[in-house]
PDB file of C-alpha atoms in Angstrom:
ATOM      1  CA  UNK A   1       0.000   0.000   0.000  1.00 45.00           C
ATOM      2  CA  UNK A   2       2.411   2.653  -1.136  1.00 47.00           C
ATOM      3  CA  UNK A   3      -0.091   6.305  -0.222  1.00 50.00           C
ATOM      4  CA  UNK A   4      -2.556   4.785  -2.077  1.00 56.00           C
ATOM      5  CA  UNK A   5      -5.194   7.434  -2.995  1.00 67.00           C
ATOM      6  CA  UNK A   6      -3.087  10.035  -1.022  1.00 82.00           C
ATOM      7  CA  UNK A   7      -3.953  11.591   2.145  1.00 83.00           C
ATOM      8  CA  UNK A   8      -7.363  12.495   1.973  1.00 88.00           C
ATOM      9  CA  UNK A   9      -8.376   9.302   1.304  1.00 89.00           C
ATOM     10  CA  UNK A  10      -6.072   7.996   4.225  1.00 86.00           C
ATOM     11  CA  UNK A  11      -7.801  10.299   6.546  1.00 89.00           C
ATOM     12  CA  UNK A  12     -11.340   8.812   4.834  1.00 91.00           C
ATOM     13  CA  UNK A  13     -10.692   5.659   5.419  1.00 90.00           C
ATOM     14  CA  UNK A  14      -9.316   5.649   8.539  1.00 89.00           C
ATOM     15  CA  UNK A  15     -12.322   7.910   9.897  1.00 87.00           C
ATOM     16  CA  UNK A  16     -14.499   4.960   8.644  1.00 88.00           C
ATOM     17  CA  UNK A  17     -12.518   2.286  10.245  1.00 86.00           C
ATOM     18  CA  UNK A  18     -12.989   4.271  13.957  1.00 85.00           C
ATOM     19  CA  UNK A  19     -16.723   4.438  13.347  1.00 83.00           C
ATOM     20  CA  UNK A  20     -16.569   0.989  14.686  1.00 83.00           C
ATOM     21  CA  UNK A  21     -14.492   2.087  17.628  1.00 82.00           C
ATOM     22  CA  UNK A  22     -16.731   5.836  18.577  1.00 80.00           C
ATOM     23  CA  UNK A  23     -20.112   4.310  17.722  1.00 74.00           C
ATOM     24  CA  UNK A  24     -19.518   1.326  20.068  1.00 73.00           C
ATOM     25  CA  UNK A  25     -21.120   1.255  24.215  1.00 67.00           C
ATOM     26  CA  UNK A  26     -17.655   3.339  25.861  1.00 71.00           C
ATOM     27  CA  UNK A  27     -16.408   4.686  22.052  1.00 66.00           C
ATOM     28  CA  UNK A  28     -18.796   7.987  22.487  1.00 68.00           C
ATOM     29  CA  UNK A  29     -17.279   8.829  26.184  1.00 76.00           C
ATOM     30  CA  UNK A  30     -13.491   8.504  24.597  1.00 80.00           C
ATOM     31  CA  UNK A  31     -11.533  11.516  23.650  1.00 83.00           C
ATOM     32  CA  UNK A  32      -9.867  11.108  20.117  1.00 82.00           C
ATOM     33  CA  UNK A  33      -6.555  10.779  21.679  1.00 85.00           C
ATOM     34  CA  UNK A  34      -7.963   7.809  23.818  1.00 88.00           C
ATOM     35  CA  UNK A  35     -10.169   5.848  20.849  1.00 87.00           C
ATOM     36  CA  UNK A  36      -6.315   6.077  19.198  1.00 88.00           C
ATOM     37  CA  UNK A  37      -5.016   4.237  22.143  1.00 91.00           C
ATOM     38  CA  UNK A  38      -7.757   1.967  21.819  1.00 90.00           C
ATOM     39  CA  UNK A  39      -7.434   0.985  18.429  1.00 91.00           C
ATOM     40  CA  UNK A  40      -3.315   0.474  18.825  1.00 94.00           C
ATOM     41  CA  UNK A  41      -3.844  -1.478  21.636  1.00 95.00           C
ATOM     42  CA  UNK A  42      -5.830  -3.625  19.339  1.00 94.00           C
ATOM     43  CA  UNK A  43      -3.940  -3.832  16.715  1.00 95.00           C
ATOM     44  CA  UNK A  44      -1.089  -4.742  19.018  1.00 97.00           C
ATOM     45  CA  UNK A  45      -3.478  -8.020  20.074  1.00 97.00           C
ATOM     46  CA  UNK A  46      -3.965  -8.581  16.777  1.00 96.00           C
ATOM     47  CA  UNK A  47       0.169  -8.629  15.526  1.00 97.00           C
ATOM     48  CA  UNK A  48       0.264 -11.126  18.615  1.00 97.00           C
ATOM     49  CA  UNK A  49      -2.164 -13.357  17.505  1.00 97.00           C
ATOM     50  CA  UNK A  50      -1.310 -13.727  13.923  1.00 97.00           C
ATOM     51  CA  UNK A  51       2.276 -13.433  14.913  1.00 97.00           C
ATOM     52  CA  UNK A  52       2.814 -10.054  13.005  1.00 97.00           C
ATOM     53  CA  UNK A  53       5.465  -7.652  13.323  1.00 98.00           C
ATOM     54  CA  UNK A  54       4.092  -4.653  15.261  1.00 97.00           C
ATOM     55  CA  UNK A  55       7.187  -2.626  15.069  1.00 98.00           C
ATOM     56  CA  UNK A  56       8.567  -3.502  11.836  1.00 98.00           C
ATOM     57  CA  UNK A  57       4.894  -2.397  10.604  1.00 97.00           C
ATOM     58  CA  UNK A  58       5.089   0.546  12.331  1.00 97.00           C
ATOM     59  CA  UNK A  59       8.850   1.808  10.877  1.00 97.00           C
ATOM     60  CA  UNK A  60       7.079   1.072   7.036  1.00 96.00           C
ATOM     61  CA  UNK A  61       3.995   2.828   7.740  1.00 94.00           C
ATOM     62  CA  UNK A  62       6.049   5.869   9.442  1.00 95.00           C
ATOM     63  CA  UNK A  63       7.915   5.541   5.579  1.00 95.00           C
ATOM     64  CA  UNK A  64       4.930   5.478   3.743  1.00 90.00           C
ATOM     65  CA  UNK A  65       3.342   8.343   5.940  1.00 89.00           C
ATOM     66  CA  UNK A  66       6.962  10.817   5.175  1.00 91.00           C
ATOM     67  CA  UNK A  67       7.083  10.045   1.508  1.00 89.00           C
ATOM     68  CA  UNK A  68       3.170  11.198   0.946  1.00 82.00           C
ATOM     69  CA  UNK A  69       4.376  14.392   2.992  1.00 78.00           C
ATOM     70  CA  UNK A  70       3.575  13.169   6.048  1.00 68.00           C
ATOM     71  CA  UNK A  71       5.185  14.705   9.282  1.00 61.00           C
ATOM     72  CA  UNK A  72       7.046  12.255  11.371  1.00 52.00           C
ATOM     73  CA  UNK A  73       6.959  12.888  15.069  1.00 54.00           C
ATOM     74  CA  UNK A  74       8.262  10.093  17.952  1.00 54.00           C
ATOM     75  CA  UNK A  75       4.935  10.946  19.623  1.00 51.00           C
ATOM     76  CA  UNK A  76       1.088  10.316  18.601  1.00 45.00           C
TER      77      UNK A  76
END
């Protein structure tokens, strides 16, 4: 997935993927910053699971993020 459809349509379809996460019981009473944590925390079950590399994801999605003009920060 090298910036596929650029940034606006990263920011679309990652505002559709939390839908699942804001609409849910708790998701309304969670600050953005929060639902964030949420969904890494997830996604840090799921590399466990299905034995995936978290942090080697991470480092080619931080590359993907700086060459479609991304900025890359060490904090979210």
């Amino acid at each position: 997935m090298s910036g596929v459809g650029g940034r606006e349509a990263a920011v679309r379809r990652v505002n559709e993927a939390l839908q699942t996460y804001t609409l849910s019981g708790e998701g309304w009473r969670r600050s953005p910053g929060e639902t964030l944590q949420c969904v890494l925390a997830d996604l840090l079950h799921w590399c466990d699971d299905t034995q995936r590399d978290f942090d080697a994801a991470l480092r080619r999605a931080r590359a993907q993020h700086a060459a479609v003009g991304g900025e890359v920060t060490g904090d979210a």
